[in-house]
mmCIF file of C-alpha atoms and ligand atoms in Angstrom:
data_model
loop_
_atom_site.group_PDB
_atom_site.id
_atom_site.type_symbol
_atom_site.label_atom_id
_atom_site.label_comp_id
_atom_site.label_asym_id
_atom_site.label_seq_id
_atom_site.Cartn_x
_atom_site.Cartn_y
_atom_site.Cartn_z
ATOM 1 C CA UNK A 1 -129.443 -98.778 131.190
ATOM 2 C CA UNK A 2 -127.102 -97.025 128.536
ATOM 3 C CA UNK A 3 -124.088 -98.282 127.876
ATOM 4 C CA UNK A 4 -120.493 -97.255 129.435
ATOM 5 C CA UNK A 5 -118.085 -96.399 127.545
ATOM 6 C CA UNK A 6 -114.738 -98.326 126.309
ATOM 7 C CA UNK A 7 -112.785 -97.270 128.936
ATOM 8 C CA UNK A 8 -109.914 -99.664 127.739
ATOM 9 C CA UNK A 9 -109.644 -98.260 124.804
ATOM 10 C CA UNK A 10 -108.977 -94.807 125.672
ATOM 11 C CA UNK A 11 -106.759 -96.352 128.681
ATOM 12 C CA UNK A 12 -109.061 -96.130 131.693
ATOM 13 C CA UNK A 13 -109.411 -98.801 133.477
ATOM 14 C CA UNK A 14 -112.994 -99.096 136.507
ATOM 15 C CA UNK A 15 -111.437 -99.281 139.705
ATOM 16 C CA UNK A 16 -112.145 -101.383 142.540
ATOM 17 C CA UNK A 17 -114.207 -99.272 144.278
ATOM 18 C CA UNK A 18 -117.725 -98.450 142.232
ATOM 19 C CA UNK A 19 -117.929 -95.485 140.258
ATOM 20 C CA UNK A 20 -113.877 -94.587 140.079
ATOM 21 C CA UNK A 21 -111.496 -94.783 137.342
ATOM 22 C CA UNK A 22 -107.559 -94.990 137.165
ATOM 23 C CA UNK A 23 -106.564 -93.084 134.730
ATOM 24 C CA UNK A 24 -103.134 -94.030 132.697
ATOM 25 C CA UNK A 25 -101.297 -92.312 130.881
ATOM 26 C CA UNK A 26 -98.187 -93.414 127.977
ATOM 27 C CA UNK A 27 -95.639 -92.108 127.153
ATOM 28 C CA UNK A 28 -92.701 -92.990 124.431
ATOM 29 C CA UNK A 29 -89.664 -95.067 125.978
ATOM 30 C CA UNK A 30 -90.236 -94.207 129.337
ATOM 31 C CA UNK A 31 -89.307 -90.693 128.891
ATOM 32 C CA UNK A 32 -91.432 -87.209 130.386
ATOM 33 C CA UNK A 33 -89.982 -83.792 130.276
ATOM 34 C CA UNK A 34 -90.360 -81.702 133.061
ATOM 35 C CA UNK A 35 -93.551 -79.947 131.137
ATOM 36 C CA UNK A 36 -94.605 -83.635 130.723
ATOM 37 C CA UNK A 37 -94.785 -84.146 134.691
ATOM 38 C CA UNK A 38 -95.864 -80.620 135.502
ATOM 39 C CA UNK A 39 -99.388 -81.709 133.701
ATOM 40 C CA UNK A 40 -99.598 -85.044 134.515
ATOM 41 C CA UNK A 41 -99.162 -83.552 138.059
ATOM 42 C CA UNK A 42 -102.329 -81.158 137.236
ATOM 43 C CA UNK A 43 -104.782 -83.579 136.193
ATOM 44 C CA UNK A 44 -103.770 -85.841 139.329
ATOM 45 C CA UNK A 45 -104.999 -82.758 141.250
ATOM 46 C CA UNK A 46 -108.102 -81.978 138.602
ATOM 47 C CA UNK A 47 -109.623 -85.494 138.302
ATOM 48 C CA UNK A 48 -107.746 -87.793 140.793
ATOM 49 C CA UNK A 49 -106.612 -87.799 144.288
ATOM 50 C CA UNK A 50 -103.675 -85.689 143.644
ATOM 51 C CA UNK A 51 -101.948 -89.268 143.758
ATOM 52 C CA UNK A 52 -100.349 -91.197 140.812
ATOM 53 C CA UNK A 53 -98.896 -94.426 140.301
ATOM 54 C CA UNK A 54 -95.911 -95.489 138.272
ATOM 55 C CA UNK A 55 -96.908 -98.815 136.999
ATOM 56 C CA UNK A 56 -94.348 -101.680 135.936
ATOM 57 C CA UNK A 57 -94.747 -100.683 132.154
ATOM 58 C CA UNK A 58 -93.125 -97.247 132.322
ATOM 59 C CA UNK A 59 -96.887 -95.617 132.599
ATOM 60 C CA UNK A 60 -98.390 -92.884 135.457
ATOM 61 C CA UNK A 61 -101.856 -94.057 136.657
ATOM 62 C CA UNK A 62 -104.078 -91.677 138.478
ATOM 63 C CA UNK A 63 -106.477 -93.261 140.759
ATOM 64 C CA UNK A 64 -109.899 -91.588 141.519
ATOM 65 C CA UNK A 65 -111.229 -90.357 138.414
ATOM 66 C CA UNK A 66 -114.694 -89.958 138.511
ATOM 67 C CA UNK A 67 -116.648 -92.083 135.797
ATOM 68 C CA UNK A 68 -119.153 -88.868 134.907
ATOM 69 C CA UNK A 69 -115.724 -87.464 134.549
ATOM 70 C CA UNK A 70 -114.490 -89.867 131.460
ATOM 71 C CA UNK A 71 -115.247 -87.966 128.370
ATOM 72 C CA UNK A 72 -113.872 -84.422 130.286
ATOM 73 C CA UNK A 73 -111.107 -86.022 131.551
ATOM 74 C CA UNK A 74 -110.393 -87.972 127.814
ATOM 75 C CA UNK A 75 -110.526 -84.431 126.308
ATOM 76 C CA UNK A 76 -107.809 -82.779 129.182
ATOM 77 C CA UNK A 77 -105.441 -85.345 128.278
ATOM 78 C CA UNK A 78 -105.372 -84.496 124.623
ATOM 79 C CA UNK A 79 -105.641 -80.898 125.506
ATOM 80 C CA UNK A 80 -102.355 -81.023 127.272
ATOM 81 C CA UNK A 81 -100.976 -82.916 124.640
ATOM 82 C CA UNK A 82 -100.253 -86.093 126.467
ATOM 83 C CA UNK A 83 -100.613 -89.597 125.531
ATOM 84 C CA UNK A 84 -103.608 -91.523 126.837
ATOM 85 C CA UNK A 85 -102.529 -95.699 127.885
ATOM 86 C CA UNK A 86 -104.154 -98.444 125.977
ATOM 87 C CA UNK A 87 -105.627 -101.511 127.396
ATOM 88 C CA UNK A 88 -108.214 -104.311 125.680
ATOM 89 C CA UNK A 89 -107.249 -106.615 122.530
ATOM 90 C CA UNK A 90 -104.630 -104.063 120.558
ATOM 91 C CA UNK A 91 -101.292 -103.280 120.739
ATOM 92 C CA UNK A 92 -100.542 -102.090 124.424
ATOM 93 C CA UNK A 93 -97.902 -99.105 125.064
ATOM 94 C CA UNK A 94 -93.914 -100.233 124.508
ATOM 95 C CA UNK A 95 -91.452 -100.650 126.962
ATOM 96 C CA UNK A 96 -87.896 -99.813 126.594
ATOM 97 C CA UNK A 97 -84.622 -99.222 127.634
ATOM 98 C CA UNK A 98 -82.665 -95.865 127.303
ATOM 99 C CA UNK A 99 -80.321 -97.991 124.904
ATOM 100 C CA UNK A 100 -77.223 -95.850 123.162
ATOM 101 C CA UNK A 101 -78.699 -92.719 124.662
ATOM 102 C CA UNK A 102 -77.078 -92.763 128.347
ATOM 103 C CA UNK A 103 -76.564 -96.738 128.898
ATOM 104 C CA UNK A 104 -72.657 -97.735 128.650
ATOM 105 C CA UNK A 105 -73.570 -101.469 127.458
ATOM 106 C CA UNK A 106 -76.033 -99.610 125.129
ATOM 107 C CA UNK A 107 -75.531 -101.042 121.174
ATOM 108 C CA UNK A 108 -78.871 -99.636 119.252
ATOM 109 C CA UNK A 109 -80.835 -96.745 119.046
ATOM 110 C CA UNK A 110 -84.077 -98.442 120.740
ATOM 111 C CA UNK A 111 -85.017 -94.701 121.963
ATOM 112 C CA UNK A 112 -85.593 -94.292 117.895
ATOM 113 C CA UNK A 113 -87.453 -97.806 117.423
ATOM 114 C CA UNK A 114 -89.424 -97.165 120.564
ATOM 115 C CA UNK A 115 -90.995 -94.148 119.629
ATOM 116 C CA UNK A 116 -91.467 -95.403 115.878
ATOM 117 C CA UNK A 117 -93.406 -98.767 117.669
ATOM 118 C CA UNK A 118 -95.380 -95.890 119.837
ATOM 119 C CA UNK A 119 -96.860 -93.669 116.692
ATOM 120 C CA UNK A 120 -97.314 -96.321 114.466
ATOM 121 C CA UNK A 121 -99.059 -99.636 116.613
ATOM 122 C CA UNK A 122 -99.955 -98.683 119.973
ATOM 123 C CA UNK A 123 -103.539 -99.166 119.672
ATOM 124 C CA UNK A 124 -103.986 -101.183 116.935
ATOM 125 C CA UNK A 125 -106.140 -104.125 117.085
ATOM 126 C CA UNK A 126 -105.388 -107.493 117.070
ATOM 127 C CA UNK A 127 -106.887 -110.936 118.599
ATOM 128 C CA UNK A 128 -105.609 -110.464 122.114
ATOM 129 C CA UNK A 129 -103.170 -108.220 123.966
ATOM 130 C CA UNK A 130 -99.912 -107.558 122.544
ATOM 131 C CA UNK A 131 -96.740 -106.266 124.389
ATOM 132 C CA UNK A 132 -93.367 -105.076 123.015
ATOM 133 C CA UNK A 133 -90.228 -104.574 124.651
ATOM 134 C CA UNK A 134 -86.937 -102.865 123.338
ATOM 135 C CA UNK A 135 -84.102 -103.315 124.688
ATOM 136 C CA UNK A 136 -80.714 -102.185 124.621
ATOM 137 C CA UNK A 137 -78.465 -104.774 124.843
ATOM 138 C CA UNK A 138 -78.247 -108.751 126.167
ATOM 139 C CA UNK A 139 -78.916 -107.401 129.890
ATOM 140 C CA UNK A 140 -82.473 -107.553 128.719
ATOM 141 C CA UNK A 141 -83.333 -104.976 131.065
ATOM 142 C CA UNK A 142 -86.920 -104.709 129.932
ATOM 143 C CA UNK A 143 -87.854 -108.734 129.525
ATOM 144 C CA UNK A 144 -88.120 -108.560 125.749
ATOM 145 C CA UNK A 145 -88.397 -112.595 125.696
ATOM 146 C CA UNK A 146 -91.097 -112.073 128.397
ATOM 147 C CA UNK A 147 -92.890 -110.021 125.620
ATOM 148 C CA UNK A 148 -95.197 -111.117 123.358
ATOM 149 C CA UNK A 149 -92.857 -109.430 120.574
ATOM 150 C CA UNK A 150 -89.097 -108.404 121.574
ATOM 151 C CA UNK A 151 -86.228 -106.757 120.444
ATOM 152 C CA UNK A 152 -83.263 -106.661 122.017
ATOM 153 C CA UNK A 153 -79.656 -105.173 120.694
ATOM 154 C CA UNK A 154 -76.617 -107.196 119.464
ATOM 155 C CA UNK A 155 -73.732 -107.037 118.556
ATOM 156 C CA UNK A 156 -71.621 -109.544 117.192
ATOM 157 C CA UNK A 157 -67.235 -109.675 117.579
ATOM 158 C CA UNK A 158 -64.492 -110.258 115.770
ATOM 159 C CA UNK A 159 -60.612 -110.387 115.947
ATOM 160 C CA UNK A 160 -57.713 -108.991 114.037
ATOM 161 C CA UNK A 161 -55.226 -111.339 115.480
ATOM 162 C CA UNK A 162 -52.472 -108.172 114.427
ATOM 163 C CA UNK A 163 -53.729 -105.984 116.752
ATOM 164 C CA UNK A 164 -54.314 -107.897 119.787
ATOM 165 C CA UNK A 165 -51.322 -107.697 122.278
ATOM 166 C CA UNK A 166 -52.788 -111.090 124.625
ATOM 167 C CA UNK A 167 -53.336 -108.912 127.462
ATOM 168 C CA UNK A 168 -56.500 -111.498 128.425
ATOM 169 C CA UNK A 169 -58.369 -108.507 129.498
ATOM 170 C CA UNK A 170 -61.353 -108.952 127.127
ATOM 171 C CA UNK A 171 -61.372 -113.007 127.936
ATOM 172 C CA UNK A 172 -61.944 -111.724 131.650
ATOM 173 C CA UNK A 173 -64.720 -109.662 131.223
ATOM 174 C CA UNK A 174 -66.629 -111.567 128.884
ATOM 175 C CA UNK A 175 -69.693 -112.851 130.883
ATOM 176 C CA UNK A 176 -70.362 -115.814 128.457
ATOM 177 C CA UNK A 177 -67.237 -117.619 129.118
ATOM 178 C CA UNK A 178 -66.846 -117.463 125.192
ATOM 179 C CA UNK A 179 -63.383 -116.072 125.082
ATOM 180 C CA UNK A 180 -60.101 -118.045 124.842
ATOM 181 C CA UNK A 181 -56.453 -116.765 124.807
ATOM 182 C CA UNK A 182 -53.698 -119.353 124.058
ATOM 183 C CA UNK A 183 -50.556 -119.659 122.315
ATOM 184 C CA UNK A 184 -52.450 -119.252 119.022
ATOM 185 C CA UNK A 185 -54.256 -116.014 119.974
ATOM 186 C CA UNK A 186 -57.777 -115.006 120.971
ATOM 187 C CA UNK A 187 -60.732 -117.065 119.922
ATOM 188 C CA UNK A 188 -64.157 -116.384 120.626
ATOM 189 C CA UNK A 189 -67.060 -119.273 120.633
ATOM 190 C CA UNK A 190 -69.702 -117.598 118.551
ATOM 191 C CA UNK A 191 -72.298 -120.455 119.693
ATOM 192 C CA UNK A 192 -72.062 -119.451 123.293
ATOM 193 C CA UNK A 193 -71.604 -115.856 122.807
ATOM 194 C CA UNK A 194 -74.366 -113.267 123.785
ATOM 195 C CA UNK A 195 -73.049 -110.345 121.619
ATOM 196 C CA UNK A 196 -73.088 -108.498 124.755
ATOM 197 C CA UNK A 197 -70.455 -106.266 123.187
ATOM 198 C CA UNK A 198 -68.817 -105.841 126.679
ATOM 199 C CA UNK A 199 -65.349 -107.398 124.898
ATOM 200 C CA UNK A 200 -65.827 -104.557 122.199
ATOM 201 C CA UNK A 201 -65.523 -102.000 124.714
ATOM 202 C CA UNK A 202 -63.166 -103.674 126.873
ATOM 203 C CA UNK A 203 -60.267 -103.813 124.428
ATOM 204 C CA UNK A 204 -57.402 -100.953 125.027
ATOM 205 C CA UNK A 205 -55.752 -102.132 121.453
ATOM 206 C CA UNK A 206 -59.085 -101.439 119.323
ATOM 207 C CA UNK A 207 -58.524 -105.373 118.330
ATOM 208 C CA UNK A 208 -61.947 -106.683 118.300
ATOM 209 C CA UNK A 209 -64.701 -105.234 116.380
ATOM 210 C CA UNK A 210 -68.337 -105.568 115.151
ATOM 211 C CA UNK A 211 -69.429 -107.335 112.562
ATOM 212 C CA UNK A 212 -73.238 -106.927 112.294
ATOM 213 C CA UNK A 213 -75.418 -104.768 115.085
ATOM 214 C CA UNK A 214 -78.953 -105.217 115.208
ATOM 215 C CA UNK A 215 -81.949 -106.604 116.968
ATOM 216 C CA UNK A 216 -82.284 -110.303 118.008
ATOM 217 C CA UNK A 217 -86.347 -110.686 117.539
ATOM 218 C CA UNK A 218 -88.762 -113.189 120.199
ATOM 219 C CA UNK A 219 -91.594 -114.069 119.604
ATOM 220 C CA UNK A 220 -94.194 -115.574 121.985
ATOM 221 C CA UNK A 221 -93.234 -114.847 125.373
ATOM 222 C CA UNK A 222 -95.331 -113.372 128.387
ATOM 223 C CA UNK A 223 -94.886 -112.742 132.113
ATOM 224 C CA UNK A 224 -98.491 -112.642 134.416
ATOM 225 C CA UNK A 225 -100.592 -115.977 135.749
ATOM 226 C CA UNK A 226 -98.580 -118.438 133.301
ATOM 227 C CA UNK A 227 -95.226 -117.602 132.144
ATOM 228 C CA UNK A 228 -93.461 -118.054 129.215
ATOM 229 C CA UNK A 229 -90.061 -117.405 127.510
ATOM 230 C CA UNK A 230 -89.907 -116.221 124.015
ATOM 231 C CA UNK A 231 -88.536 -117.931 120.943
ATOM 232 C CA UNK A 232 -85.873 -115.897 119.158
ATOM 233 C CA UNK A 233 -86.301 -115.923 115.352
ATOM 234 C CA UNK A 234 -84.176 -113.975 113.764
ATOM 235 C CA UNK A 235 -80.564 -112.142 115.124
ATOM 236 C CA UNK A 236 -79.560 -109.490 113.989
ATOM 237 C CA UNK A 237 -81.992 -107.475 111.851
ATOM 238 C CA UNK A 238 -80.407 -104.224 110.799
ATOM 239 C CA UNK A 239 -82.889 -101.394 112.332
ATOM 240 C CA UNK A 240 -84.145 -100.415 109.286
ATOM 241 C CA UNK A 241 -85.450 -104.244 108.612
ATOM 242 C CA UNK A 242 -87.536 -104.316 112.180
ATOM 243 C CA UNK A 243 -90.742 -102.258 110.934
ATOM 244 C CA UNK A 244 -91.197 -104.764 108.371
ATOM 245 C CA UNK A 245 -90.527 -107.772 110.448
ATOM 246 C CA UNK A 246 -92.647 -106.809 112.352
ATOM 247 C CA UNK A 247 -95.260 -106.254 109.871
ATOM 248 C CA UNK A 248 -94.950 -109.831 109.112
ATOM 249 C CA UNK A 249 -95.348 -111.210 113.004
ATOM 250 C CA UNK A 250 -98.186 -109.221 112.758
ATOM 251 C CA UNK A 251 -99.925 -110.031 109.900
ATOM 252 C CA UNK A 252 -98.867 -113.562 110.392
ATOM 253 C CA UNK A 253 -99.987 -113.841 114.297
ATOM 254 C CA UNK A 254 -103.723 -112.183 112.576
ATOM 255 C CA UNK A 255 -103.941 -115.469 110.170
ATOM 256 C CA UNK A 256 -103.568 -117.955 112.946
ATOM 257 C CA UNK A 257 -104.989 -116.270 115.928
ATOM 258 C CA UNK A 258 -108.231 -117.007 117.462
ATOM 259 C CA UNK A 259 -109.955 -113.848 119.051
ATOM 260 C CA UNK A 260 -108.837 -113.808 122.157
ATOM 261 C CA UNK A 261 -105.725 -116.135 121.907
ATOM 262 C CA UNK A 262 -102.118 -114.848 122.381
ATOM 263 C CA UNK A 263 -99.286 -114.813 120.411
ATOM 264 C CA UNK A 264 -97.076 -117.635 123.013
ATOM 265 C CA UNK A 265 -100.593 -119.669 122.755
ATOM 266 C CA UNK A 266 -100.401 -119.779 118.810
ATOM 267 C CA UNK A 267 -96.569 -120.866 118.549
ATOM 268 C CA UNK A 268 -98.075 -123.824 121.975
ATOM 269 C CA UNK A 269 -100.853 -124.629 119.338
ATOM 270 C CA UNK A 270 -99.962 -124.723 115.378
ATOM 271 C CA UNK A 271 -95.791 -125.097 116.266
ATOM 272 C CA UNK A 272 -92.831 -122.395 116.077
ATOM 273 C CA UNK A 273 -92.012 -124.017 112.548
ATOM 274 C CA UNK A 274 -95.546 -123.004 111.527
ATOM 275 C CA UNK A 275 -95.497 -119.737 112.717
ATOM 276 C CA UNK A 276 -92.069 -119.087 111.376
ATOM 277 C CA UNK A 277 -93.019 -120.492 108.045
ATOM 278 C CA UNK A 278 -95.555 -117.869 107.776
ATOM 279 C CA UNK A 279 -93.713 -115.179 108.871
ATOM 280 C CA UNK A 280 -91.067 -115.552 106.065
ATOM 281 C CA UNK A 281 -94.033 -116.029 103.783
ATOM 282 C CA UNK A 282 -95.113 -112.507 104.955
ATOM 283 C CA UNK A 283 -91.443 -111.002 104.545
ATOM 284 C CA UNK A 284 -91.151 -112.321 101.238
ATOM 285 C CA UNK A 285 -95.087 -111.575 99.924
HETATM 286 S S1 LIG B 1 -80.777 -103.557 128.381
HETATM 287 FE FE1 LIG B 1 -78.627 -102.971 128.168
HETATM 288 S S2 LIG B 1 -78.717 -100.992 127.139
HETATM 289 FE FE2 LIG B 1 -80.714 -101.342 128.036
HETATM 290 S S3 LIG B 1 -80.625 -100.385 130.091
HETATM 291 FE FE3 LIG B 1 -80.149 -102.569 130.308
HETATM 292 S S4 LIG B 1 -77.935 -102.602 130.286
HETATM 293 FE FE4 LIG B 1 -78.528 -100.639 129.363
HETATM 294 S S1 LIG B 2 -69.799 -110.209 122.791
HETATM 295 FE FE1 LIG B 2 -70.017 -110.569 125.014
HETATM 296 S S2 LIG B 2 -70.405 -112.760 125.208
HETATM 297 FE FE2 LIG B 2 -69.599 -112.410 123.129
HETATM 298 S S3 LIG B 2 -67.422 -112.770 123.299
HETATM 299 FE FE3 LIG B 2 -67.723 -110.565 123.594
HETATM 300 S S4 LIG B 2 -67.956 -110.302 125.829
HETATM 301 FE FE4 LIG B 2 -68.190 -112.485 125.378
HETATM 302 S S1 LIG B 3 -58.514 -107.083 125.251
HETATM 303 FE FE1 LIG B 3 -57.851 -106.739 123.151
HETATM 304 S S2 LIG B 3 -55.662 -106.893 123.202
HETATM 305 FE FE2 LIG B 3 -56.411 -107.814 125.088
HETATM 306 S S3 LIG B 3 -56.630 -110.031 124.598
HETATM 307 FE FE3 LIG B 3 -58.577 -109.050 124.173
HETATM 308 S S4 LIG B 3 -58.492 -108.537 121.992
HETATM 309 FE FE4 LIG B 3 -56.401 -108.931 122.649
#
């Protein structure tokens, strides 16, 4: 019997029913143009039902693809110059926020970090399945500590006393309870904290301010059959230091991985400290 092909790789994925495929399709930070849909649209109608489904991970998924239809089917997606999902042990497409391009509570640029993560590791292979999330800000709209890598923007305050006018407005708004305003001025509890940057923006007086903006990092979470919340270990890498954090999760998580094992089961197994010990060995190699 010959062999099928690896539909996973090319992001086809044997449906339930014998003989079908669904069909998925990427794309970079959860953005399609209107020439984007328009094709999508056409192979739906070509190879699928003339259905599609929008899957939790930002992707389109057309069911009904015929499986003597891979290989033509792989080809028309390149042909229209979309990008094909990824499933199997390699990096699987990102997930992100729109960030500082139309979100108000938006700090970074993860529209720019998103696409960067797209072209240079979606596909890549590594012991098991690896997801990344971006996200915007400390909503967290995309899960990053439900990743098995996340990013997530922050923003960190600070007062000039000689500005503020005590009008309490930023203590208020502040969803961390971090804020206090008393007879010796505003004070902010950097421990509890989320730099949410919501005070930032609240302020009518320009008092408070930003000291450092960047991406708190997790490492180790996942969502699915067992759950698990990420470990953040490092705050506020500037965005020009993420690639090559990242480098070093990566080429640290390939060192202590067993085929097969994800990154939250590594940190269960050898320890955070281990896995953070080789990180910074990576960083600084
Ligand atoms: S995570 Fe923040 S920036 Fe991103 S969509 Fe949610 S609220 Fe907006
Ligand atoms: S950054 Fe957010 S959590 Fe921190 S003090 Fe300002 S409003 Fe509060
Ligand atoms: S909103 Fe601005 S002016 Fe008002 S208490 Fe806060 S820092 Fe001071």
């Amino acid at each position: 019997m010959a062999t099928k092909p690896d539909y996973k790789r090319y992001g086809f994925i044997p449906q339930r029913q014998q003989g079908l495929l669904l069909m998925r399709l990427r794309n970079r930070s959860g953005n399609l143009t209107a020439a984007d849909l328009r094709k999508m649209a056409e192979l739906a109608e070509r190879f699928g039902t003339g259905e599609a489904h929008v899957t939790i991970r930002q992707g389109i998924e057309i069911p009904g693809v015929k499986e003597e239809r891979f290989e033509e089917a792989r080809q028309a997606i390149l042909d229209a110059g979309l990008l094909p999902a990824v499933c199997g042990l390699r990096v699987r497409p990102v997930v992100a926020c729109p960030g500082t391009a139309t979100c108000p509570y938006g700090l970074v640029n993860t529209r720019a970090l998103s696409d960067q993560l797209d072209r240079q590791y979606v596909g890549k292979d590594l012991p098991a399945k690896t997801k990344l999330a971006v996200s915007g800000c400390a909503n967290a709209c995309t899960k990053p500590q439900a990743h098995d890598i996340g990013f997530r923007g922050a923003a960190e305050p600070v007062i000039d006393q000689e500005l503020c006018v005590k009008c309490g407005a930023c203590v208020k708004r502040c969803p961390a309870a971090a804020m206090t305003l008393d007879d010796d001025g505003l004070a902010i509890d950097l421990d509890t904290c989320l730099s949410c940057g919501v005070c930032v923006a609240t302020c009518p007086k320009q008092a408070l301010a930003y000291t450092q903006v960047g991406y708190h990092i997790y490492i180790g979470g996942k969502g699915g059959r067992y759950t698990n919340t990420g470990e953040c270990i490092a705050t506020f890498v500037a965005e020009e230091e993420v690639i090559p954090y990242l480098e070093a999760i990566l080429a640290a998580y390939q060192e202590l991985a067993d085929k097969g094992e994800r990154l939250s089961k590594v940190v269960a197994r050898v320890g955070l400290a281990t896995v953070k010990a080789k990180i910074a060995d990576k960083l600084s190699g």
